[in-house]
Coordinates of C-alpha atoms and ligand atoms in Angstrom, one line a residue:
Chain A
X1 CA 22.3 44.7 20.5
X2 CA 20.7 41.3 19.1
X3 CA 16.6 40.7 19.4
X4 CA 15.4 37.2 20.5
X5 CA 14.8 35.9 17.5
X6 CA 18.4 35.5 16.8
X7 CA 20.1 31.9 17.2
X8 CA 23.6 32.8 16.8
X9 CA 24.5 36.4 18.3
X10 CA 28.4 37.5 18.1
X11 CA 30.4 40.5 19.3
X12 CA 33.8 41.1 19.3
X13 CA 34.3 37.4 18.7
X14 CA 37.7 36.8 18.7
X15 CA 39.8 33.6 18.1
X16 CA 43.5 33.3 19.1
X17 CA 46.0 30.1 18.2
X18 CA 49.2 31.4 20.4
X19 CA 50.0 34.3 18.1
X20 CA 47.9 33.9 15.4
X21 CA 44.5 35.9 15.2
X22 CA 42.0 33.5 12.9
X23 CA 38.9 35.6 13.6
X24 CA 39.4 39.6 15.3
X25 CA 36.4 40.9 16.7
X26 CA 33.7 39.7 14.4
X27 CA 30.1 40.7 14.8
X28 CA 27.2 38.8 13.4
X29 CA 23.6 37.5 14.1
X30 CA 21.7 34.8 12.7
X31 CA 17.9 34.2 13.0
X32 CA 16.3 31.5 13.1
X33 CA 14.8 30.0 10.3
X34 CA 18.0 31.3 8.2
X35 CA 20.5 30.2 5.9
X36 CA 23.3 32.3 6.3
X37 CA 26.6 31.8 4.1
X38 CA 30.3 32.8 5.4
X39 CA 32.3 33.2 2.3
X40 CA 36.0 33.5 2.1
X41 CA 39.9 32.6 0.8
X42 CA 41.5 29.9 2.6
X43 CA 42.8 31.0 5.9
X44 CA 40.3 33.8 6.4
X45 CA 38.8 32.0 9.6
X46 CA 35.5 30.3 8.8
X47 CA 36.7 26.9 10.0
X48 CA 37.3 28.5 12.9
X49 CA 33.9 30.3 13.5
X50 CA 32.5 27.2 12.9
X51 CA 34.1 25.5 15.6
X52 CA 33.4 27.7 18.1
X53 CA 30.0 28.4 17.1
X54 CA 29.3 24.0 17.4
X55 CA 30.7 24.5 20.9
X56 CA 33.9 23.0 21.0
X57 CA 36.6 25.3 20.0
X58 CA 37.2 27.5 23.2
X59 CA 36.0 31.4 22.9
X60 CA 39.1 33.8 23.1
X61 CA 37.1 37.1 24.0
X62 CA 34.3 39.0 23.0
X63 CA 30.7 37.3 23.3
X64 CA 28.8 34.5 21.8
X65 CA 26.1 33.1 22.3
X66 CA 24.0 30.3 20.4
X67 CA 20.3 29.8 21.6
X68 CA 20.5 32.4 24.1
X69 CA 23.2 30.3 25.6
X70 CA 26.8 30.5 26.4
X71 CA 29.0 27.6 24.8
X72 CA 31.6 27.9 27.7
X73 CA 29.3 27.0 30.4
X74 CA 26.1 24.9 28.0
X75 CA 28.4 23.0 25.6
X76 CA 26.3 19.6 26.0
X77 CA 23.2 21.4 26.2
X78 CA 24.1 23.0 23.1
X79 CA 25.1 20.7 21.2
X80 CA 22.3 18.4 21.6
X81 CA 20.2 21.0 19.5
X82 CA 22.7 21.1 16.9
X83 CA 24.2 19.3 13.4
X84 CA 27.2 19.7 12.5
X85 CA 29.2 19.0 9.4
X86 CA 32.6 19.4 9.9
X87 CA 35.1 20.7 6.8
X88 CA 36.9 17.4 7.3
X89 CA 35.2 13.8 7.0
X90 CA 35.2 12.6 10.7
X91 CA 33.5 9.2 9.7
X92 CA 34.0 6.3 11.6
X93 CA 36.0 3.7 8.8
X94 CA 35.9 0.6 11.3
X95 CA 32.3 0.8 11.7
X96 CA 29.9 0.3 9.0
X97 CA 27.6 3.0 7.2
X98 CA 24.3 2.4 9.2
X99 CA 26.8 1.8 12.6
X100 CA 28.2 5.3 12.4
X101 CA 24.5 6.8 12.0
X102 CA 24.0 4.5 14.9
X103 CA 26.6 4.8 17.6
X104 CA 25.7 8.7 16.5
X105 CA 22.1 8.6 17.7
X106 CA 23.7 6.9 20.9
X107 CA 26.0 9.6 21.9
X108 CA 22.8 11.9 21.5
X109 CA 21.3 9.9 24.2
X110 CA 18.8 8.5 21.7
X111 CA 17.5 4.7 22.0
X112 CA 19.3 1.7 20.2
X113 CA 15.5 1.5 18.4
X114 CA 14.8 5.1 17.7
X115 CA 18.2 5.4 16.6
X116 CA 17.6 2.9 14.5
X117 CA 14.8 4.2 12.9
X118 CA 16.0 7.3 12.3
X119 CA 19.3 6.0 10.8
X120 CA 16.9 4.2 8.1
X121 CA 15.1 7.3 7.5
X122 CA 18.5 9.6 7.0
X123 CA 20.0 6.9 4.8
X124 CA 16.7 7.2 2.7
X125 CA 17.1 10.9 2.6
X126 CA 20.8 11.0 1.6
X127 CA 19.9 8.1 -1.0
X128 CA 22.7 6.0 0.8
X129 CA 20.3 3.0 1.7
X130 CA 21.5 0.6 -1.1
X131 CA 25.4 1.0 1.2
X132 CA 24.0 0.8 4.8
X133 CA 26.1 -2.5 5.3
X134 CA 29.1 -1.4 3.8
X135 CA 31.9 -0.6 6.0
X136 CA 32.7 3.2 5.1
X137 CA 35.9 2.8 3.7
X138 CA 34.4 1.6 0.5
X139 CA 32.0 4.7 -0.2
X140 CA 33.3 7.6 -2.6
X141 CA 34.0 10.8 -1.4
X142 CA 30.6 12.2 -2.0
X143 CA 28.9 9.1 -0.6
X144 CA 31.0 9.8 2.5
X145 CA 30.0 13.7 2.3
X146 CA 26.3 12.6 2.0
X147 CA 26.6 10.1 5.3
X148 CA 28.5 13.0 7.2
X149 CA 25.4 15.2 6.6
X150 CA 23.0 12.5 7.5
X151 CA 24.8 11.8 10.6
X152 CA 24.7 15.6 11.4
X153 CA 21.0 15.4 11.2
X154 CA 20.7 12.0 13.6
X155 CA 19.5 14.2 16.5
X156 CA 16.5 16.4 14.1
X157 CA 19.1 19.5 15.1
X158 CA 17.5 22.9 15.4
X159 CA 21.1 24.5 13.7
X160 CA 22.4 22.9 10.9
X161 CA 26.5 23.8 10.7
X162 CA 27.7 22.9 7.6
X163 CA 31.8 23.8 6.9
X164 CA 32.1 23.7 3.3
X165 CA 29.5 21.0 2.5
X166 CA 30.0 20.5 -1.5
X167 CA 33.8 21.1 -1.8
X168 CA 34.8 18.0 -3.6
X169 CA 31.5 16.5 -4.8
X170 CA 30.7 16.4 -8.4
X171 CA 28.1 18.5 -9.9
X172 CA 25.0 15.9 -9.4
X173 CA 26.3 14.8 -5.9
X174 CA 26.3 19.2 -5.6
X175 CA 22.6 19.4 -6.7
X176 CA 21.6 16.1 -5.0
X177 CA 23.3 17.8 -1.4
X178 CA 21.5 21.2 -2.2
X179 CA 18.5 19.6 -2.4
X180 CA 18.4 18.3 0.5
X181 CA 19.0 21.3 2.4
X182 CA 17.1 23.0 0.7
X183 CA 14.7 20.8 1.9
X184 CA 15.4 21.1 5.2
X185 CA 15.3 24.9 5.2
X186 CA 11.7 24.5 4.3
X187 CA 11.3 22.3 7.6
X188 CA 12.6 25.2 8.8
X189 CA 15.8 24.5 10.5
X190 CA 18.4 27.2 10.7
X191 CA 21.4 26.3 8.2
X192 CA 25.0 28.1 8.5
X193 CA 27.4 26.8 5.9
X194 CA 31.1 28.5 4.8
X195 CA 31.6 28.0 1.3
X196 CA 34.2 28.9 -1.7
X197 CA 31.4 28.1 -4.3
X198 CA 29.4 31.5 -5.5
X199 CA 26.7 29.6 -6.4
X200 CA 26.9 27.8 -3.9
X201 CA 25.9 30.8 -1.6
X202 CA 24.0 32.3 -4.1
X203 CA 21.7 29.1 -4.4
X204 CA 21.2 28.2 -0.2
X205 CA 22.1 31.6 1.6
X206 CA 19.1 34.2 2.4
X207 CA 22.4 36.5 3.6
X208 CA 25.9 36.1 4.2
X209 CA 29.4 37.4 4.9
X210 CA 32.8 37.8 2.7
X211 CA 35.0 37.0 5.5
X212 CA 39.0 37.9 4.8
X213 CA 42.2 38.0 6.8
X214 CA 40.0 37.5 10.3
X215 CA 37.6 39.9 9.6
X216 CA 34.3 40.5 8.1
X217 CA 34.5 42.4 5.0
X218 CA 31.2 42.6 4.0
X219 CA 27.6 41.4 4.8
X220 CA 24.3 41.1 3.2
X221 CA 22.2 39.2 0.8
X222 CA 23.9 38.1 -2.2
X223 CA 21.8 40.4 -4.1
X224 CA 22.5 43.7 -1.9
X225 CA 26.3 43.0 -1.9
X226 CA 25.9 42.3 -6.2
X227 CA 24.4 45.5 -5.9
X228 CA 26.7 47.4 -3.5
X229 CA 30.2 45.9 -4.5
X230 CA 29.7 45.3 -8.6
X231 CA 28.3 47.0 -11.4
X232 CA 25.0 45.2 -13.5
X233 CA 27.3 43.3 -15.7
X234 CA 30.9 42.3 -16.8
X235 CA 32.7 42.1 -19.9
X236 CA 35.4 39.9 -20.0
X237 CA 38.3 39.7 -22.2
X238 CA 40.5 37.1 -23.2
X239 CA 43.9 37.9 -25.3
X240 CA 45.9 35.2 -26.9
X241 CA 48.5 34.2 -24.6
X242 CA 51.6 36.7 -23.9
X243 CA 49.9 39.2 -25.9
X244 CA 47.8 40.8 -23.1
X245 CA 47.8 44.4 -23.9
X246 CA 49.3 47.4 -21.4
X247 CA 45.8 49.2 -20.9
X248 CA 47.5 51.9 -19.6
X249 CA 44.4 53.8 -19.0
X250 CA 42.9 53.2 -22.2
X251 CA 39.7 52.0 -21.1
X252 CA 39.4 54.0 -17.9
X253 CA 36.6 55.7 -19.1
X254 CA 34.8 52.2 -20.5
X255 CA 34.2 50.6 -17.6
X256 CA 33.7 51.8 -13.9
X257 CA 37.0 49.4 -12.6
X258 CA 39.2 46.9 -14.1
X259 CA 40.7 43.9 -12.9
X260 CA 43.7 42.1 -14.4
X261 CA 44.0 38.8 -13.5
X262 CA 46.3 36.6 -15.1
X263 CA 44.1 35.0 -17.8
X264 CA 41.4 37.8 -18.1
X265 CA 40.7 41.2 -17.6
X266 CA 37.4 41.9 -15.9
X267 CA 35.4 45.6 -17.0
X268 CA 32.9 46.2 -14.6
X269 CA 30.2 48.5 -16.2
X270 CA 26.3 49.2 -16.5
X271 CA 26.5 48.1 -20.1
X272 CA 28.2 45.8 -21.6
X273 CA 27.8 45.9 -25.2
X274 CA 28.6 49.1 -25.2
X275 CA 32.0 48.2 -23.6
X276 CA 33.1 46.2 -26.3
X277 CA 31.9 48.8 -29.0
X278 CA 34.2 50.9 -27.2
X279 CA 37.3 48.6 -26.3
X280 CA 36.7 47.8 -30.5
X281 CA 37.3 52.1 -30.5
X282 CA 40.3 52.2 -28.5
X283 CA 42.1 49.2 -31.3
X284 CA 42.3 46.2 -28.7
X285 CA 41.0 42.8 -30.1
X286 CA 40.6 40.7 -27.6
X287 CA 40.7 36.7 -28.6
X288 CA 36.6 36.7 -26.7
X289 CA 34.6 38.6 -25.3
X290 CA 32.1 37.8 -23.1
X291 CA 29.2 40.0 -21.3
X292 CA 27.9 38.4 -17.9
X293 CA 26.1 39.2 -15.3
X294 CA 27.5 40.1 -11.9
X295 CA 27.7 37.6 -9.3
X296 CA 29.5 37.0 -6.0
X297 CA 32.4 36.4 -7.5
X298 CA 32.8 39.6 -8.5
X299 CA 31.8 41.1 -5.2
X300 CA 34.5 38.8 -3.7
X301 CA 37.3 40.1 -6.1
X302 CA 36.3 43.3 -5.3
X303 CA 36.5 42.6 -1.5
X304 CA 39.5 40.6 -1.2
X305 CA 41.5 41.0 -4.2
X306 CA 41.7 37.7 -4.8
X307 CA 39.3 35.2 -6.6
X308 CA 37.7 32.6 -4.6
X309 CA 39.0 28.9 -5.4
X310 CA 42.6 29.3 -6.6
Chain B
X1 CA 22.9 13.9 29.6
X2 CA 23.8 12.2 33.1
X3 CA 27.1 11.4 33.8
X4 CA 26.6 7.4 33.6
X5 CA 24.8 7.9 29.9
X6 CA 27.8 10.1 28.6
X7 CA 29.8 7.5 29.9
X8 CA 28.3 4.2 28.8
X9 CA 28.1 5.7 25.3
X10 CA 31.6 6.1 25.0
X11 CA 31.9 2.0 26.1
X12 CA 29.5 1.0 23.4
X13 CA 31.5 2.8 21.3
X14 CA 34.4 0.1 21.8
X15 CA 32.3 -2.9 21.9
X16 CA 30.4 -1.5 18.5
X17 CA 34.6 -2.2 17.1
X18 CA 35.2 -4.8 19.3
X19 CA 32.2 -6.9 18.2
X20 CA 34.1 -7.6 15.2
X21 CA 37.3 -8.9 16.8
X22 CA 35.9 -10.6 20.1
X23 CA 36.3 -14.1 19.2
X24 CA 39.7 -13.8 18.7
X25 CA 40.5 -11.8 21.2
X26 CA 39.2 -14.1 23.6
X27 CA 40.7 -17.6 22.0
X28 CA 43.9 -15.0 22.5
X29 CA 43.4 -14.5 26.0
X30 CA 42.8 -17.9 26.8
X31 CA 45.1 -19.6 25.0
X32 CA 48.2 -17.4 25.8
X33 CA 47.9 -18.2 29.2
X34 CA 47.4 -21.8 28.6
X35 CA 50.8 -22.0 27.0
X36 CA 53.0 -19.8 29.0
X37 CA 51.9 -21.8 32.2
X38 CA 52.5 -24.8 30.1
X39 CA 56.0 -23.5 29.0
X40 CA 56.8 -21.9 32.3
X41 CA 54.9 -23.5 35.1
X42 CA 55.3 -27.5 34.3
X43 CA 58.4 -27.4 32.1
X44 CA 60.6 -24.7 33.8
X45 CA 59.1 -25.1 37.3
X46 CA 59.8 -28.9 37.4
X47 CA 62.9 -28.1 37.5
X48 CA 63.5 -25.3 39.9
X49 CA 61.3 -27.6 42.2
X50 CA 63.4 -30.1 42.1
X51 CA 66.3 -28.2 42.9
X52 CA 65.1 -26.1 45.3
X53 CA 61.6 -27.5 46.4
X54 CA 59.9 -24.2 44.5
X55 CA 60.4 -20.2 45.5
X56 CA 59.9 -20.0 49.6
X57 CA 58.5 -23.1 49.9
X58 CA 55.5 -22.7 47.2
X59 CA 55.7 -24.9 43.7
X60 CA 56.7 -22.8 41.3
X61 CA 53.7 -23.1 39.4
X62 CA 51.6 -21.1 42.4
X63 CA 54.2 -19.1 42.6
X64 CA 54.4 -17.8 39.6
X65 CA 50.7 -18.1 38.0
X66 CA 48.9 -15.4 40.5
X67 CA 51.4 -12.6 39.7
X68 CA 51.2 -13.7 35.5
X69 CA 47.8 -12.1 36.2
X70 CA 48.6 -8.7 37.6
X71 CA 51.4 -8.4 35.0
X72 CA 49.1 -9.7 31.7
X73 CA 46.5 -7.1 33.1
X74 CA 49.5 -4.4 32.6
X75 CA 50.2 -5.4 29.4
X76 CA 46.7 -5.1 28.0
X77 CA 46.6 -1.8 29.8
X78 CA 49.6 -0.1 28.2
X79 CA 48.3 -1.2 24.8
X80 CA 45.2 0.1 25.1
X81 CA 46.3 3.3 26.6
X82 CA 48.6 3.9 23.8
X83 CA 47.8 2.7 20.2
X84 CA 43.9 3.3 20.3
X85 CA 43.5 6.4 21.9
X86 CA 46.1 8.5 19.9
X87 CA 44.3 7.1 16.9
X88 CA 41.0 8.5 18.1
X89 CA 42.7 12.1 19.3
X90 CA 44.8 12.2 16.0
X91 CA 44.0 9.4 13.3
X92 CA 40.7 8.5 13.1
X93 CA 39.3 11.5 14.9
X94 CA 37.0 9.8 16.4
X95 CA 37.0 12.3 19.6
X96 CA 36.0 15.3 17.2
X97 CA 33.2 13.6 16.0
X98 CA 31.9 12.4 19.6
X99 CA 32.2 16.4 20.8
X100 CA 30.9 17.5 18.4
X101 CA 27.3 15.4 20.5
X102 CA 26.5 16.1 24.0
X103 CA 29.8 13.8 24.8
X104 CA 32.2 15.5 27.0
X105 CA 36.1 15.1 27.3
X106 CA 35.7 13.7 30.6
X107 CA 33.1 11.8 29.5
X108 CA 35.2 10.2 26.8
X109 CA 38.1 9.8 29.7
X110 CA 35.6 7.9 31.7
X111 CA 34.4 5.7 28.9
X112 CA 37.9 4.8 27.8
X113 CA 38.9 3.7 31.5
X114 CA 35.7 1.5 31.8
X115 CA 36.6 0.1 28.4
X116 CA 39.9 -1.1 29.7
X117 CA 39.0 -2.2 32.9
X118 CA 36.3 -4.3 30.7
X119 CA 39.0 -5.9 28.0
X120 CA 41.5 -6.5 31.4
X121 CA 38.2 -8.6 33.1
X122 CA 38.6 -10.7 30.2
X123 CA 42.3 -10.9 29.9
X124 CA 42.2 -11.8 33.6
X125 CA 39.2 -14.2 33.8
X126 CA 40.6 -16.3 31.2
X127 CA 43.5 -16.6 33.0
X128 CA 41.8 -17.2 36.4
X129 CA 39.9 -19.7 34.3
X130 CA 43.5 -21.5 33.1
X131 CA 45.3 -21.1 36.1
X132 CA 42.2 -23.1 37.5
X133 CA 42.8 -25.8 34.8
X134 CA 46.3 -26.2 36.4
X135 CA 45.3 -27.2 40.0
X136 CA 46.1 -23.4 41.4
X137 CA 43.9 -21.2 43.0
X138 CA 41.2 -23.6 44.2
X139 CA 39.5 -21.3 46.9
X140 CA 37.1 -19.3 46.3
X141 CA 39.2 -15.5 47.6
X142 CA 41.3 -16.8 44.9
X143 CA 38.7 -15.3 42.7
X144 CA 40.1 -12.0 44.3
X145 CA 42.7 -12.0 41.7
X146 CA 41.1 -10.4 38.5
X147 CA 40.3 -7.5 40.7
X148 CA 43.3 -7.0 42.1
X149 CA 44.8 -7.5 38.5
X150 CA 42.4 -5.1 37.0
X151 CA 43.2 -2.3 39.8
X152 CA 47.0 -3.2 38.6
X153 CA 46.5 -2.6 35.3
X154 CA 44.3 0.4 35.8
X155 CA 47.6 1.9 37.6
X156 CA 49.2 1.4 34.6
X157 CA 45.8 2.7 32.0
X158 CA 45.6 6.0 33.4
X159 CA 49.7 6.8 33.8
X160 CA 50.1 5.4 30.2
X161 CA 46.8 7.7 28.9
X162 CA 48.5 10.7 30.4
X163 CA 51.8 10.3 28.5
X164 CA 49.8 9.2 25.1
X165 CA 47.7 12.5 25.4
X166 CA 51.0 14.0 24.9
X167 CA 51.9 12.6 22.2
X168 CA 52.4 13.4 18.0
X169 CA 53.3 10.0 16.5
X170 CA 53.2 6.9 18.1
X171 CA 57.5 6.3 18.4
X172 CA 57.3 6.8 22.1
X173 CA 55.0 3.9 22.1
X174 CA 57.8 1.9 22.1
X175 CA 60.2 3.0 24.5
X176 CA 56.9 2.8 26.8
X177 CA 57.4 -0.7 26.3
X178 CA 61.1 -1.0 26.2
X179 CA 62.2 0.5 29.1
X180 CA 58.8 0.4 31.3
X181 CA 56.9 -2.9 30.7
X182 CA 59.1 -5.5 29.6
X183 CA 61.5 -4.4 32.3
X184 CA 58.9 -4.5 35.2
X185 CA 57.2 -7.8 33.6
X186 CA 60.5 -9.7 33.8
X187 CA 62.0 -7.9 37.0
X188 CA 58.7 -6.9 39.0
X189 CA 58.6 -10.3 41.1
X190 CA 56.3 -11.9 39.0
X191 CA 59.0 -15.0 38.1
X192 CA 61.2 -14.3 41.4
X193 CA 61.1 -12.7 44.5
X194 CA 62.3 -8.9 44.0
X195 CA 64.4 -9.4 47.1
X196 CA 66.9 -11.0 44.9
X197 CA 67.4 -8.2 43.2
X198 CA 70.3 -5.5 44.1
X199 CA 69.3 -3.3 46.8
X200 CA 68.6 0.2 44.5
X201 CA 66.8 -2.0 42.1
X202 CA 64.7 -3.4 44.6
X203 CA 64.0 -0.3 46.0
X204 CA 62.9 1.0 42.6
X205 CA 60.7 -2.1 41.8
X206 CA 58.6 -1.4 45.1
X207 CA 57.9 2.3 43.6
X208 CA 56.1 0.8 40.7
X209 CA 52.5 -0.3 40.7
X210 CA 53.4 -3.7 39.2
X211 CA 55.5 -5.2 42.8
X212 CA 52.3 -4.5 45.0
X213 CA 50.1 -6.0 42.4
X214 CA 52.2 -8.6 42.4
X215 CA 52.4 -9.2 45.9
X216 CA 48.6 -8.7 46.1
X217 CA 47.2 -11.1 43.5
X218 CA 49.8 -14.0 45.1
X219 CA 48.7 -13.0 48.6
X220 CA 45.1 -13.9 47.3
X221 CA 45.6 -16.8 45.4
X222 CA 47.9 -18.5 47.9
X223 CA 45.6 -16.9 50.4
X224 CA 48.9 -15.9 52.8
X225 CA 48.3 -12.2 52.9
X226 CA 46.8 -9.9 56.0
X227 CA 44.1 -7.3 55.3
X228 CA 46.7 -4.3 56.0
X229 CA 49.0 -5.7 54.4
X230 CA 46.7 -6.3 51.3
X231 CA 45.2 -3.2 51.8
X232 CA 48.5 -1.4 51.7
X233 CA 49.7 -3.4 48.5
X234 CA 46.4 -2.0 47.0
X235 CA 46.9 1.7 48.1
X236 CA 50.0 2.0 45.5
X237 CA 48.1 1.4 42.5
X238 CA 45.4 3.6 43.3
X239 CA 47.4 6.3 44.0
X240 CA 49.2 5.6 40.9
X241 CA 45.7 5.6 38.6
X242 CA 44.0 8.8 40.6
X243 CA 47.3 10.8 39.9
X244 CA 47.1 9.4 36.3
X245 CA 43.8 10.2 35.7
X246 CA 43.5 13.7 37.1
X247 CA 47.2 14.6 34.6
X248 CA 45.5 12.8 31.5
X249 CA 42.3 14.7 32.0
X250 CA 44.1 18.1 32.1
X251 CA 46.3 17.2 29.5
X252 CA 43.0 16.2 27.1
X253 CA 41.1 19.0 28.2
X254 CA 44.5 21.2 27.0
X255 CA 44.1 18.5 23.8
X256 CA 40.9 18.3 22.2
X257 CA 39.3 21.8 23.3
X258 CA 41.3 23.9 20.9
Ligands
ATP401 N1 44.3 24.8 15.6 C1 44.8 25.0 15.2 N2 46.0 25.5 15.7 C2 46.4 26.9 14.6 N3 46.3 27.3 14.0 C3 45.0 27.3 13.2 C4 43.9 26.3 14.2 N4 43.2 26.2 12.9 C5 43.3 27.5 12.5 N5 44.6 27.8 12.7 C6 44.7 29.1 12.0 O1 43.7 29.7 12.2 C7 43.7 30.6 10.7 C8 42.1 30.1 10.1 O2 42.1 29.1 9.8 P1 40.3 28.7 9.4 O3 41.0 27.2 9.6 O4 39.6 29.2 10.1 O5 40.5 29.4 7.8 P2 39.3 28.6 6.9 O6 38.1 30.1 6.7 O7 38.7 27.9 7.3 O8 39.9 28.5 5.7 P3 39.9 27.4 4.5 O9 38.9 27.6 3.5 O10 41.1 26.9 4.1 O11 38.9 26.1 4.8 C9 44.7 29.8 9.8 O12 45.5 30.8 9.3 C10 45.0 28.4 10.3 O13 46.7 28.3 10.3
MG402 MG1 37.6 25.5 6.7

């Protein structure tokens, strides 16, 4: 069972909505100070899991403790120590940027004065200081996301839950968010996040689980997962449209594994350059051939048979 | 966090939103009864007084004004317990945001009830001032119409909130207004005595909190109600309030904790 270092402990954790099983008996643990990720396609059960951890969605069956406490009995105590960035923003459009932070500080029972101090500090942290008097309505999507993150930090949480923190952000905004999350981690905040982005998972997560169809398909550090479920290199071949050749076993000796996607063929191999040579020897003439390192995307494809971002 | 603190913070949220519109809202709360009492009380009242010497021997304005306070609180509650609450449940996700903090569902419900009480207090106080300006209710006891009106409104606030908790869109609210609030407003004893209704409707009217709220407010302003009778009239709205609160709480617990 979990050691006392576990901030979150889940055993056979299950969530059902009527007949639908959204989370099907999953086990995981998150240690203090760790950055832990849930990776998975749409509908895998990531948000359902996050909402149970957040103490807002009752557990159907199984065990779940956060800070060693049962969310059914100690919801408010747990939530006082949590920061939550939900998948869909729940900012108050009728209030200004700063008021959103102020009222949240009140929900955490901070004084108005302390709330004001933290609000200003956090607006600085997420680079929204100039917008503090604007209505939330007028912010861009990326700014709203940053405000949601600032709001989640108003109570100086020990544990931050981030459900797809950067979905829909442009690259610049994503990097800003990553940088801020990285700083929080440096300060000892435990991060739990879900994402569809491999680079995000690789950048931020010490450890992650791949979820698929309500279950955990694999668990480990990004490196471990790649070593275990993929090869060192990948050869990506693109053929002219409508000329994707029938491969019928021709390349089976060239690669350990082959994935045929609608727009390209992936050859999993220890040595990409050798594989290119072998492809040419077979008389195949791809339009482009690219050798790259394996990424989590490949792990994901292997485990779920789907690419991450459809 | 204490029981009081959670409730207080939900009230504070409402106050923060209200801050943008408070001037307009209070002006409306003042001018609506002003025009209403001028038209109905003085205009229509002079006809009634001339033809029949008022109602039950009381000048029409004095008969009408106190009950209107109860009715105005009912209308305020009916608005505040429908659209804004459903918006917070569904459209604006205000409750979802609050529930990610130590605030609990019972905090939300208590906070909303207190907030609606504050709104009704503003409405009833303005009404009392206007009534005073029209020369009705010059006794200290007449100030009791304010809590009596609020009590009437609270009976509607929690029961309608329970209804709101079951809604997936706002189409039912127009029906509530059309089939409950407006008929009660017109027939619930505010404009003429319930005794003038057909017997079946009389029975129906006395089963609603408004009829009792009107009887209570009127009795308090005219100073002709005995304590036991007043208590009896207060009991009906209290029962609706308590029943509504229990049902609203159960329904919102089910709806918001998914
Ligand atoms: N409140 C709800 N009521 C009924 N079914 C739900 C509810 N919330 C989620 N589900 C269902 O549970 C399953 C898992 O959904 P969940 O939101 O946890 O997936 P996810 O991994 O977060 O997906 P995405 O990447 O699209 O956000 C889905 O089939 C979804 O339809
Ligand atoms: Mg999700």
